[in-house]
């Protein structure tokens, strides 16, 4: 099955999620804020968050790579970075229960955005779509995203389509001024006939959906 158009360059994003032992979350986040600069010396970090609602004791971070050769070179350098390995990894690994990573591309019609201002909260929405890729559901999905953008209550940061990991997964990252601002906006959107129609068309291709409210760390480029 064809997946449809893709970006013209090799840039991709690695999405990493960690389950942290509940009693160790505070300690883990403090270590990340203190030592992450050793890791960001090797490659670009898009953002680093911890979950607040929808999933507990999780952290999510997104890294940008030019291509797979770039990622290989970065991980070789990271493995040999004595500061990162000695000060962070050796102490952090016992605090982690599970790790998961995905490789994803931005969909062709989306560029990575930034929030209107610092502060606020992020929403990570994961859509499991029917097999077939954007050639099957891409236009309907784009219309549903644009319908929400047009309401003006939320800011789109990025739309990522998986290449490694669970396929036909789309992650959408939104920014809102506050959870209450997001709730009010969603309420208005659900009463907007244009949004309702676009979503109704898109959900024909949807198998499941999960929403997580994310809080950015102090060290996160996206705040």
mmCIF file with all atom_site columns, C-alpha atoms in Angstrom:
data_model
loop_
_atom_site.group_PDB
_atom_site.id
_atom_site.type_symbol
_atom_site.label_atom_id
_atom_site.label_alt_id
_atom_site.label_comp_id
_atom_site.label_asym_id
_atom_site.label_entity_id
_atom_site.label_seq_id
_atom_site.pdbx_PDB_ins_code
_atom_site.Cartn_x
_atom_site.Cartn_y
_atom_site.Cartn_z
_atom_site.occupancy
_atom_site.B_iso_or_equiv
_atom_site.pdbx_formal_charge
_atom_site.auth_seq_id
_atom_site.auth_comp_id
_atom_site.auth_asym_id
_atom_site.auth_atom_id
_atom_site.pdbx_PDB_model_num
ATOM 1   C CA . UNK A 1 1   ? 0.000   0.000  0.000  1.00 0.00 ? 1   UNK A CA 1
ATOM 2   C CA . UNK A 1 2   ? 1.390   3.401  -0.960 1.00 0.00 ? 2   UNK A CA 1
ATOM 3   C CA . UNK A 1 3   ? 1.994   5.790  1.893  1.00 0.00 ? 3   UNK A CA 1
ATOM 4   C CA . UNK A 1 4   ? 1.626   8.949  -0.151 1.00 0.00 ? 4   UNK A CA 1
ATOM 5   C CA . UNK A 1 5   ? 3.899   12.006 -0.387 1.00 0.00 ? 5   UNK A CA 1
ATOM 6   C CA . UNK A 1 6   ? 6.754   12.495 2.048  1.00 0.00 ? 6   UNK A CA 1
ATOM 7   C CA . UNK A 1 7   ? 9.171   15.272 2.831  1.00 0.00 ? 7   UNK A CA 1
ATOM 8   C CA . UNK A 1 8   ? 12.011  15.668 0.347  1.00 0.00 ? 8   UNK A CA 1
ATOM 9   C CA . UNK A 1 9   ? 14.873  15.516 2.861  1.00 0.00 ? 9   UNK A CA 1
ATOM 10  C CA . UNK A 1 10  ? 16.030  12.830 5.263  1.00 0.00 ? 10  UNK A CA 1
ATOM 11  C CA . UNK A 1 11  ? 15.221  14.679 8.488  1.00 0.00 ? 11  UNK A CA 1
ATOM 12  C CA . UNK A 1 12  ? 13.361  12.574 11.020 1.00 0.00 ? 12  UNK A CA 1
ATOM 13  C CA . UNK A 1 13  ? 12.428  12.739 14.681 1.00 0.00 ? 13  UNK A CA 1
ATOM 14  C CA . UNK A 1 14  ? 13.060  10.133 17.335 1.00 0.00 ? 14  UNK A CA 1
ATOM 15  C CA . UNK A 1 15  ? 10.295  10.068 19.922 1.00 0.00 ? 15  UNK A CA 1
ATOM 16  C CA . UNK A 1 16  ? 11.449  8.506  23.181 1.00 0.00 ? 16  UNK A CA 1
ATOM 17  C CA . UNK A 1 17  ? 9.182   7.666  26.116 1.00 0.00 ? 17  UNK A CA 1
ATOM 18  C CA . UNK A 1 18  ? 10.263  6.343  29.495 1.00 0.00 ? 18  UNK A CA 1
ATOM 19  C CA . UNK A 1 19  ? 8.180   4.908  32.306 1.00 0.00 ? 19  UNK A CA 1
ATOM 20  C CA . UNK A 1 20  ? 9.723   6.123  35.569 1.00 0.00 ? 20  UNK A CA 1
ATOM 21  C CA . UNK A 1 21  ? 9.351   4.391  38.921 1.00 0.00 ? 21  UNK A CA 1
ATOM 22  C CA . UNK A 1 22  ? 6.618   6.383  40.711 1.00 0.00 ? 22  UNK A CA 1
ATOM 23  C CA . UNK A 1 23  ? 8.691   7.084  43.820 1.00 0.00 ? 23  UNK A CA 1
ATOM 24  C CA . UNK A 1 24  ? 11.627  8.252  41.690 1.00 0.00 ? 24  UNK A CA 1
ATOM 25  C CA . UNK A 1 25  ? 9.950   10.726 39.328 1.00 0.00 ? 25  UNK A CA 1
ATOM 26  C CA . UNK A 1 26  ? 11.057  13.871 41.171 1.00 0.00 ? 26  UNK A CA 1
ATOM 27  C CA . UNK A 1 27  ? 14.640  12.598 41.379 1.00 0.00 ? 27  UNK A CA 1
ATOM 28  C CA . UNK A 1 28  ? 14.680  11.694 37.687 1.00 0.00 ? 28  UNK A CA 1
ATOM 29  C CA . UNK A 1 29  ? 13.403  15.092 36.557 1.00 0.00 ? 29  UNK A CA 1
ATOM 30  C CA . UNK A 1 30  ? 15.940  16.911 38.717 1.00 0.00 ? 30  UNK A CA 1
ATOM 31  C CA . UNK A 1 31  ? 18.730  14.878 37.137 1.00 0.00 ? 31  UNK A CA 1
ATOM 32  C CA . UNK A 1 32  ? 17.488  15.616 33.628 1.00 0.00 ? 32  UNK A CA 1
ATOM 33  C CA . UNK A 1 33  ? 17.396  19.359 34.289 1.00 0.00 ? 33  UNK A CA 1
ATOM 34  C CA . UNK A 1 34  ? 20.890  19.231 35.778 1.00 0.00 ? 34  UNK A CA 1
ATOM 35  C CA . UNK A 1 35  ? 22.699  17.061 33.248 1.00 0.00 ? 35  UNK A CA 1
ATOM 36  C CA . UNK A 1 36  ? 20.808  17.188 29.934 1.00 0.00 ? 36  UNK A CA 1
ATOM 37  C CA . UNK A 1 37  ? 23.245  19.757 28.523 1.00 0.00 ? 37  UNK A CA 1
ATOM 38  C CA . UNK A 1 38  ? 25.786  16.935 28.141 1.00 0.00 ? 38  UNK A CA 1
ATOM 39  C CA . UNK A 1 39  ? 23.352  15.126 25.809 1.00 0.00 ? 39  UNK A CA 1
ATOM 40  C CA . UNK A 1 40  ? 22.210  18.186 23.845 1.00 0.00 ? 40  UNK A CA 1
ATOM 41  C CA . UNK A 1 41  ? 25.847  18.903 23.005 1.00 0.00 ? 41  UNK A CA 1
ATOM 42  C CA . UNK A 1 42  ? 25.583  16.022 20.506 1.00 0.00 ? 42  UNK A CA 1
ATOM 43  C CA . UNK A 1 43  ? 22.241  16.605 18.739 1.00 0.00 ? 43  UNK A CA 1
ATOM 44  C CA . UNK A 1 44  ? 19.178  18.819 18.671 1.00 0.00 ? 44  UNK A CA 1
ATOM 45  C CA . UNK A 1 45  ? 16.471  18.343 21.273 1.00 0.00 ? 45  UNK A CA 1
ATOM 46  C CA . UNK A 1 46  ? 13.010  19.489 20.228 1.00 0.00 ? 46  UNK A CA 1
ATOM 47  C CA . UNK A 1 47  ? 11.383  19.171 23.638 1.00 0.00 ? 47  UNK A CA 1
ATOM 48  C CA . UNK A 1 48  ? 11.300  17.278 26.930 1.00 0.00 ? 48  UNK A CA 1
ATOM 49  C CA . UNK A 1 49  ? 8.097   16.830 28.944 1.00 0.00 ? 49  UNK A CA 1
ATOM 50  C CA . UNK A 1 50  ? 6.569   14.811 31.756 1.00 0.00 ? 50  UNK A CA 1
ATOM 51  C CA . UNK A 1 51  ? 2.984   13.572 31.783 1.00 0.00 ? 51  UNK A CA 1
ATOM 52  C CA . UNK A 1 52  ? 0.385   15.221 33.989 1.00 0.00 ? 52  UNK A CA 1
ATOM 53  C CA . UNK A 1 53  ? -2.920  13.729 32.807 1.00 0.00 ? 53  UNK A CA 1
ATOM 54  C CA . UNK A 1 54  ? -3.817  10.755 30.650 1.00 0.00 ? 54  UNK A CA 1
ATOM 55  C CA . UNK A 1 55  ? -0.735  8.769  31.624 1.00 0.00 ? 55  UNK A CA 1
ATOM 56  C CA . UNK A 1 56  ? 1.305   8.977  34.818 1.00 0.00 ? 56  UNK A CA 1
ATOM 57  C CA . UNK A 1 57  ? 5.014   8.710  35.598 1.00 0.00 ? 57  UNK A CA 1
ATOM 58  C CA . UNK A 1 58  ? 6.095   9.069  31.974 1.00 0.00 ? 58  UNK A CA 1
ATOM 59  C CA . UNK A 1 59  ? 8.544   11.377 30.270 1.00 0.00 ? 59  UNK A CA 1
ATOM 60  C CA . UNK A 1 60  ? 8.576   12.092 26.549 1.00 0.00 ? 60  UNK A CA 1
ATOM 61  C CA . UNK A 1 61  ? 11.395  13.694 24.570 1.00 0.00 ? 61  UNK A CA 1
ATOM 62  C CA . UNK A 1 62  ? 11.850  14.328 20.851 1.00 0.00 ? 62  UNK A CA 1
ATOM 63  C CA . UNK A 1 63  ? 15.206  14.486 19.045 1.00 0.00 ? 63  UNK A CA 1
ATOM 64  C CA . UNK A 1 64  ? 15.883  15.729 15.522 1.00 0.00 ? 64  UNK A CA 1
ATOM 65  C CA . UNK A 1 65  ? 18.308  13.983 13.135 1.00 0.00 ? 65  UNK A CA 1
ATOM 66  C CA . UNK A 1 66  ? 19.412  14.833 9.596  1.00 0.00 ? 66  UNK A CA 1
ATOM 67  C CA . UNK A 1 67  ? 19.358  11.170 8.560  1.00 0.00 ? 67  UNK A CA 1
ATOM 68  C CA . UNK A 1 68  ? 20.094  7.709  9.965  1.00 0.00 ? 68  UNK A CA 1
ATOM 69  C CA . UNK A 1 69  ? 23.863  8.074  9.505  1.00 0.00 ? 69  UNK A CA 1
ATOM 70  C CA . UNK A 1 70  ? 23.684  11.213 11.632 1.00 0.00 ? 70  UNK A CA 1
ATOM 71  C CA . UNK A 1 71  ? 21.842  9.340  14.388 1.00 0.00 ? 71  UNK A CA 1
ATOM 72  C CA . UNK A 1 72  ? 24.420  6.530  14.328 1.00 0.00 ? 72  UNK A CA 1
ATOM 73  C CA . UNK A 1 73  ? 27.275  9.020  14.682 1.00 0.00 ? 73  UNK A CA 1
ATOM 74  C CA . UNK A 1 74  ? 25.488  10.821 17.513 1.00 0.00 ? 74  UNK A CA 1
ATOM 75  C CA . UNK A 1 75  ? 24.833  7.656  19.479 1.00 0.00 ? 75  UNK A CA 1
ATOM 76  C CA . UNK A 1 76  ? 28.445  6.585  19.064 1.00 0.00 ? 76  UNK A CA 1
ATOM 77  C CA . UNK A 1 77  ? 29.534  9.929  20.505 1.00 0.00 ? 77  UNK A CA 1
ATOM 78  C CA . UNK A 1 78  ? 26.964  9.727  23.320 1.00 0.00 ? 78  UNK A CA 1
ATOM 79  C CA . UNK A 1 79  ? 28.129  6.248  24.288 1.00 0.00 ? 79  UNK A CA 1
ATOM 80  C CA . UNK A 1 80  ? 31.659  7.601  24.649 1.00 0.00 ? 80  UNK A CA 1
ATOM 81  C CA . UNK A 1 81  ? 30.711  10.776 26.519 1.00 0.00 ? 81  UNK A CA 1
ATOM 82  C CA . UNK A 1 82  ? 32.093  10.183 30.013 1.00 0.00 ? 82  UNK A CA 1
ATOM 83  C CA . UNK A 1 83  ? 30.152  13.068 31.543 1.00 0.00 ? 83  UNK A CA 1
ATOM 84  C CA . UNK A 1 84  ? 26.794  11.906 30.177 1.00 0.00 ? 84  UNK A CA 1
ATOM 85  C CA . UNK A 1 85  ? 27.384  8.250  30.934 1.00 0.00 ? 85  UNK A CA 1
ATOM 86  C CA . UNK A 1 86  ? 28.983  8.787  34.331 1.00 0.00 ? 86  UNK A CA 1
ATOM 87  C CA . UNK A 1 87  ? 26.908  11.624 35.754 1.00 0.00 ? 87  UNK A CA 1
ATOM 88  C CA . UNK A 1 88  ? 23.496  10.867 34.257 1.00 0.00 ? 88  UNK A CA 1
ATOM 89  C CA . UNK A 1 89  ? 23.039  7.428  32.709 1.00 0.00 ? 89  UNK A CA 1
ATOM 90  C CA . UNK A 1 90  ? 24.622  5.394  35.490 1.00 0.00 ? 90  UNK A CA 1
ATOM 91  C CA . UNK A 1 91  ? 22.349  7.037  38.055 1.00 0.00 ? 91  UNK A CA 1
ATOM 92  C CA . UNK A 1 92  ? 19.209  7.359  35.887 1.00 0.00 ? 92  UNK A CA 1
ATOM 93  C CA . UNK A 1 93  ? 18.889  3.837  34.536 1.00 0.00 ? 93  UNK A CA 1
ATOM 94  C CA . UNK A 1 94  ? 17.871  2.296  37.901 1.00 0.00 ? 94  UNK A CA 1
ATOM 95  C CA . UNK A 1 95  ? 14.988  4.809  38.043 1.00 0.00 ? 95  UNK A CA 1
ATOM 96  C CA . UNK A 1 96  ? 13.519  3.738  34.682 1.00 0.00 ? 96  UNK A CA 1
ATOM 97  C CA . UNK A 1 97  ? 11.059  0.870  34.409 1.00 0.00 ? 97  UNK A CA 1
ATOM 98  C CA . UNK A 1 98  ? 10.584  0.782  30.637 1.00 0.00 ? 98  UNK A CA 1
ATOM 99  C CA . UNK A 1 99  ? 11.815  2.569  27.506 1.00 0.00 ? 99  UNK A CA 1
ATOM 100 C CA . UNK A 1 100 ? 10.236  2.915  24.092 1.00 0.00 ? 100 UNK A CA 1
ATOM 101 C CA . UNK A 1 101 ? 11.274  4.761  20.955 1.00 0.00 ? 101 UNK A CA 1
ATOM 102 C CA . UNK A 1 102 ? 9.755   5.555  17.583 1.00 0.00 ? 102 UNK A CA 1
ATOM 103 C CA . UNK A 1 103 ? 11.082  7.152  14.429 1.00 0.00 ? 103 UNK A CA 1
ATOM 104 C CA . UNK A 1 104 ? 8.666   9.559  12.768 1.00 0.00 ? 104 UNK A CA 1
ATOM 105 C CA . UNK A 1 105 ? 8.572   12.119 9.976  1.00 0.00 ? 105 UNK A CA 1
ATOM 106 C CA . UNK A 1 106 ? 6.674   15.362 9.955  1.00 0.00 ? 106 UNK A CA 1
ATOM 107 C CA . UNK A 1 107 ? 3.754   15.029 7.573  1.00 0.00 ? 107 UNK A CA 1
ATOM 108 C CA . UNK A 1 108 ? 4.470   16.921 4.309  1.00 0.00 ? 108 UNK A CA 1
ATOM 109 C CA . UNK A 1 109 ? 1.975   19.702 5.024  1.00 0.00 ? 109 UNK A CA 1
ATOM 110 C CA . UNK A 1 110 ? 3.304   20.534 8.491  1.00 0.00 ? 110 UNK A CA 1
ATOM 111 C CA . UNK A 1 111 ? 6.349   22.440 9.692  1.00 0.00 ? 111 UNK A CA 1
ATOM 112 C CA . UNK A 1 112 ? 7.528   22.259 13.278 1.00 0.00 ? 112 UNK A CA 1
ATOM 113 C CA . UNK A 1 113 ? 6.049   25.198 15.156 1.00 0.00 ? 113 UNK A CA 1
ATOM 114 C CA . UNK A 1 114 ? 6.600   27.017 18.437 1.00 0.00 ? 114 UNK A CA 1
ATOM 115 C CA . UNK A 1 115 ? 4.166   28.231 21.087 1.00 0.00 ? 115 UNK A CA 1
ATOM 116 C CA . UNK A 1 116 ? 2.940   31.798 21.049 1.00 0.00 ? 116 UNK A CA 1
ATOM 117 C CA . UNK A 1 117 ? 4.732   32.434 24.343 1.00 0.00 ? 117 UNK A CA 1
ATOM 118 C CA . UNK A 1 118 ? 6.541   30.550 27.079 1.00 0.00 ? 118 UNK A CA 1
ATOM 119 C CA . UNK A 1 119 ? 4.427   28.819 29.661 1.00 0.00 ? 119 UNK A CA 1
ATOM 120 C CA . UNK A 1 120 ? 1.245   26.919 29.054 1.00 0.00 ? 120 UNK A CA 1
ATOM 121 C CA . UNK A 1 121 ? 0.788   23.197 28.526 1.00 0.00 ? 121 UNK A CA 1
ATOM 122 C CA . UNK A 1 122 ? 1.174   20.726 25.695 1.00 0.00 ? 122 UNK A CA 1
ATOM 123 C CA . UNK A 1 123 ? -1.189  18.019 24.540 1.00 0.00 ? 123 UNK A CA 1
ATOM 124 C CA . UNK A 1 124 ? 0.180   14.863 22.910 1.00 0.00 ? 124 UNK A CA 1
ATOM 125 C CA . UNK A 1 125 ? -2.531  13.128 20.925 1.00 0.00 ? 125 UNK A CA 1
ATOM 126 C CA . UNK A 1 126 ? -1.832  9.709  19.445 1.00 0.00 ? 126 UNK A CA 1
ATOM 127 C CA . UNK A 1 127 ? -4.076  8.452  16.644 1.00 0.00 ? 127 UNK A CA 1
ATOM 128 C CA . UNK A 1 128 ? -3.889  4.857  15.502 1.00 0.00 ? 128 UNK A CA 1
ATOM 129 C CA . UNK A 1 129 ? -5.122  4.970  11.916 1.00 0.00 ? 129 UNK A CA 1
ATOM 130 C CA . UNK A 1 130 ? -6.229  2.173  9.623  1.00 0.00 ? 130 UNK A CA 1
ATOM 131 C CA . UNK A 1 131 ? -3.467  0.557  7.502  1.00 0.00 ? 131 UNK A CA 1
ATOM 132 C CA . UNK A 1 132 ? -2.746  2.289  4.222  1.00 0.00 ? 132 UNK A CA 1
ATOM 133 C CA . UNK A 1 133 ? -0.935  5.409  5.307  1.00 0.00 ? 133 UNK A CA 1
ATOM 134 C CA . UNK A 1 134 ? -1.619  9.019  4.275  1.00 0.00 ? 134 UNK A CA 1
ATOM 135 C CA . UNK A 1 135 ? -2.609  7.890  0.776  1.00 0.00 ? 135 UNK A CA 1
ATOM 136 C CA . UNK A 1 136 ? -5.738  6.469  2.431  1.00 0.00 ? 136 UNK A CA 1
ATOM 137 C CA . UNK A 1 137 ? -6.540  8.869  5.259  1.00 0.00 ? 137 UNK A CA 1
ATOM 138 C CA . UNK A 1 138 ? -4.158  11.811 4.835  1.00 0.00 ? 138 UNK A CA 1
ATOM 139 C CA . UNK A 1 139 ? -6.534  14.387 3.333  1.00 0.00 ? 139 UNK A CA 1
ATOM 140 C CA . UNK A 1 140 ? -9.341  13.667 5.783  1.00 0.00 ? 140 UNK A CA 1
ATOM 141 C CA . UNK A 1 141 ? -6.929  13.802 8.702  1.00 0.00 ? 141 UNK A CA 1
ATOM 142 C CA . UNK A 1 142 ? -5.454  17.095 7.511  1.00 0.00 ? 142 UNK A CA 1
ATOM 143 C CA . UNK A 1 143 ? -8.932  18.589 7.193  1.00 0.00 ? 143 UNK A CA 1
ATOM 144 C CA . UNK A 1 144 ? -9.755  17.596 10.777 1.00 0.00 ? 144 UNK A CA 1
ATOM 145 C CA . UNK A 1 145 ? -6.526  19.149 12.068 1.00 0.00 ? 145 UNK A CA 1
ATOM 146 C CA . UNK A 1 146 ? -7.118  22.358 10.112 1.00 0.00 ? 146 UNK A CA 1
ATOM 147 C CA . UNK A 1 147 ? -10.671 22.574 11.429 1.00 0.00 ? 147 UNK A CA 1
ATOM 148 C CA . UNK A 1 148 ? -9.316  22.660 14.989 1.00 0.00 ? 148 UNK A CA 1
ATOM 149 C CA . UNK A 1 149 ? -6.618  25.191 14.046 1.00 0.00 ? 149 UNK A CA 1
ATOM 150 C CA . UNK A 1 150 ? -9.235  27.462 12.514 1.00 0.00 ? 150 UNK A CA 1
ATOM 151 C CA . UNK A 1 151 ? -11.121 27.711 15.801 1.00 0.00 ? 151 UNK A CA 1
ATOM 152 C CA . UNK A 1 152 ? -8.109  29.658 17.123 1.00 0.00 ? 152 UNK A CA 1
ATOM 153 C CA . UNK A 1 153 ? -8.105  28.180 20.642 1.00 0.00 ? 153 UNK A CA 1
ATOM 154 C CA . UNK A 1 154 ? -5.039  26.001 20.178 1.00 0.00 ? 154 UNK A CA 1
ATOM 155 C CA . UNK A 1 155 ? -1.590  26.150 18.549 1.00 0.00 ? 155 UNK A CA 1
ATOM 156 C CA . UNK A 1 156 ? -0.317  23.300 16.379 1.00 0.00 ? 156 UNK A CA 1
ATOM 157 C CA . UNK A 1 157 ? 3.328   22.406 17.065 1.00 0.00 ? 157 UNK A CA 1
ATOM 158 C CA . UNK A 1 158 ? 3.774   19.309 14.906 1.00 0.00 ? 158 UNK A CA 1
ATOM 159 C CA . UNK A 1 159 ? 2.187   16.279 13.253 1.00 0.00 ? 159 UNK A CA 1
ATOM 160 C CA . UNK A 1 160 ? 4.396   13.173 13.183 1.00 0.00 ? 160 UNK A CA 1
ATOM 161 C CA . UNK A 1 161 ? 3.796   9.978  11.170 1.00 0.00 ? 161 UNK A CA 1
ATOM 162 C CA . UNK A 1 162 ? 5.649   6.858  12.345 1.00 0.00 ? 162 UNK A CA 1
ATOM 163 C CA . UNK A 1 163 ? 8.247   5.052  10.272 1.00 0.00 ? 163 UNK A CA 1
ATOM 164 C CA . UNK A 1 164 ? 9.550   2.708  13.001 1.00 0.00 ? 164 UNK A CA 1
ATOM 165 C CA . UNK A 1 165 ? 7.410   1.565  15.909 1.00 0.00 ? 165 UNK A CA 1
ATOM 166 C CA . UNK A 1 166 ? 3.704   0.913  15.596 1.00 0.00 ? 166 UNK A CA 1
ATOM 167 C CA . UNK A 1 167 ? 2.909   1.865  11.996 1.00 0.00 ? 167 UNK A CA 1
ATOM 168 C CA . UNK A 1 168 ? 0.013   4.027  10.856 1.00 0.00 ? 168 UNK A CA 1
ATOM 169 C CA . UNK A 1 169 ? 0.379   5.993  14.082 1.00 0.00 ? 169 UNK A CA 1
ATOM 170 C CA . UNK A 1 170 ? 0.111   9.763  13.982 1.00 0.00 ? 170 UNK A CA 1
ATOM 171 C CA . UNK A 1 171 ? 1.191   11.911 16.915 1.00 0.00 ? 171 UNK A CA 1
ATOM 172 C CA . UNK A 1 172 ? -0.108  15.483 17.081 1.00 0.00 ? 172 UNK A CA 1
ATOM 173 C CA . UNK A 1 173 ? 1.492   17.973 19.451 1.00 0.00 ? 173 UNK A CA 1
ATOM 174 C CA . UNK A 1 174 ? -0.622  20.971 20.472 1.00 0.00 ? 174 UNK A CA 1
ATOM 175 C CA . UNK A 1 175 ? 0.066   23.931 22.767 1.00 0.00 ? 175 UNK A CA 1
ATOM 176 C CA . UNK A 1 176 ? -2.513  25.694 24.925 1.00 0.00 ? 176 UNK A CA 1
ATOM 177 C CA . UNK A 1 177 ? -2.280  28.550 27.396 1.00 0.00 ? 177 UNK A CA 1
ATOM 178 C CA . UNK A 1 178 ? -3.692  26.377 30.202 1.00 0.00 ? 178 UNK A CA 1
ATOM 179 C CA . UNK A 1 179 ? -5.743  23.211 30.728 1.00 0.00 ? 179 UNK A CA 1
ATOM 180 C CA . UNK A 1 180 ? -8.825  25.370 31.326 1.00 0.00 ? 180 UNK A CA 1
ATOM 181 C CA . UNK A 1 181 ? -8.221  27.340 28.118 1.00 0.00 ? 181 UNK A CA 1
ATOM 182 C CA . UNK A 1 182 ? -7.945  24.057 26.260 1.00 0.00 ? 182 UNK A CA 1
ATOM 183 C CA . UNK A 1 183 ? -11.150 22.726 27.859 1.00 0.00 ? 183 UNK A CA 1
ATOM 184 C CA . UNK A 1 184 ? -13.100 25.854 26.906 1.00 0.00 ? 184 UNK A CA 1
ATOM 185 C CA . UNK A 1 185 ? -11.751 25.702 23.374 1.00 0.00 ? 185 UNK A CA 1
ATOM 186 C CA . UNK A 1 186 ? -12.646 22.058 22.973 1.00 0.00 ? 186 UNK A CA 1
ATOM 187 C CA . UNK A 1 187 ? -16.170 22.763 24.200 1.00 0.00 ? 187 UNK A CA 1
ATOM 188 C CA . UNK A 1 188 ? -16.593 25.480 21.558 1.00 0.00 ? 188 UNK A CA 1
ATOM 189 C CA . UNK A 1 189 ? -15.047 23.287 18.837 1.00 0.00 ? 189 UNK A CA 1
ATOM 190 C CA . UNK A 1 190 ? -17.494 20.479 19.554 1.00 0.00 ? 190 UNK A CA 1
ATOM 191 C CA . UNK A 1 191 ? -20.340 22.905 18.836 1.00 0.00 ? 191 UNK A CA 1
ATOM 192 C CA . UNK A 1 192 ? -18.775 24.119 15.572 1.00 0.00 ? 192 UNK A CA 1
ATOM 193 C CA . UNK A 1 193 ? -20.459 22.421 12.615 1.00 0.00 ? 193 UNK A CA 1
ATOM 194 C CA . UNK A 1 194 ? -17.304 22.684 10.494 1.00 0.00 ? 194 UNK A CA 1
ATOM 195 C CA . UNK A 1 195 ? -15.228 20.864 13.109 1.00 0.00 ? 195 UNK A CA 1
ATOM 196 C CA . UNK A 1 196 ? -17.898 18.225 13.647 1.00 0.00 ? 196 UNK A CA 1
ATOM 197 C CA . UNK A 1 197 ? -18.111 17.514 9.909  1.00 0.00 ? 197 UNK A CA 1
ATOM 198 C CA . UNK A 1 198 ? -14.340 17.289 9.451  1.00 0.00 ? 198 UNK A CA 1
ATOM 199 C CA . UNK A 1 199 ? -13.889 15.012 12.452 1.00 0.00 ? 199 UNK A CA 1
ATOM 200 C CA . UNK A 1 200 ? -16.780 12.799 11.379 1.00 0.00 ? 200 UNK A CA 1
ATOM 201 C CA . UNK A 1 201 ? -15.087 12.300 8.002  1.00 0.00 ? 201 UNK A CA 1
ATOM 202 C CA . UNK A 1 202 ? -11.681 11.585 9.561  1.00 0.00 ? 202 UNK A CA 1
ATOM 203 C CA . UNK A 1 203 ? -12.823 9.065  12.193 1.00 0.00 ? 203 UNK A CA 1
ATOM 204 C CA . UNK A 1 204 ? -13.818 6.660  9.415  1.00 0.00 ? 204 UNK A CA 1
ATOM 205 C CA . UNK A 1 205 ? -10.109 5.806  9.323  1.00 0.00 ? 205 UNK A CA 1
ATOM 206 C CA . UNK A 1 206 ? -9.479  5.885  13.090 1.00 0.00 ? 206 UNK A CA 1
ATOM 207 C CA . UNK A 1 207 ? -8.902  2.783  15.206 1.00 0.00 ? 207 UNK A CA 1
ATOM 208 C CA . UNK A 1 208 ? -7.984  4.376  18.554 1.00 0.00 ? 208 UNK A CA 1
ATOM 209 C CA . UNK A 1 209 ? -6.932  7.655  20.140 1.00 0.00 ? 209 UNK A CA 1
ATOM 210 C CA . UNK A 1 210 ? -5.096  8.658  23.330 1.00 0.00 ? 210 UNK A CA 1
ATOM 211 C CA . UNK A 1 211 ? -4.532  12.130 24.780 1.00 0.00 ? 211 UNK A CA 1
ATOM 212 C CA . UNK A 1 212 ? -1.825  13.050 27.302 1.00 0.00 ? 212 UNK A CA 1
ATOM 213 C CA . UNK A 1 213 ? -1.328  16.430 28.963 1.00 0.00 ? 213 UNK A CA 1
ATOM 214 C CA . UNK A 1 214 ? 2.393   17.259 29.056 1.00 0.00 ? 214 UNK A CA 1
ATOM 215 C CA . UNK A 1 215 ? 4.358   19.742 31.152 1.00 0.00 ? 215 UNK A CA 1
ATOM 216 C CA . UNK A 1 216 ? 7.711   20.939 29.729 1.00 0.00 ? 216 UNK A CA 1
ATOM 217 C CA . UNK A 1 217 ? 10.851  20.659 31.819 1.00 0.00 ? 217 UNK A CA 1
ATOM 218 C CA . UNK A 1 218 ? 12.938  23.706 32.568 1.00 0.00 ? 218 UNK A CA 1
ATOM 219 C CA . UNK A 1 219 ? 15.623  22.405 30.179 1.00 0.00 ? 219 UNK A CA 1
ATOM 220 C CA . UNK A 1 220 ? 13.177  21.856 27.293 1.00 0.00 ? 220 UNK A CA 1
ATOM 221 C CA . UNK A 1 221 ? 13.630  24.066 24.209 1.00 0.00 ? 221 UNK A CA 1
ATOM 222 C CA . UNK A 1 222 ? 9.848   24.054 23.820 1.00 0.00 ? 222 UNK A CA 1
ATOM 223 C CA . UNK A 1 223 ? 8.458   25.603 26.988 1.00 0.00 ? 223 UNK A CA 1
#
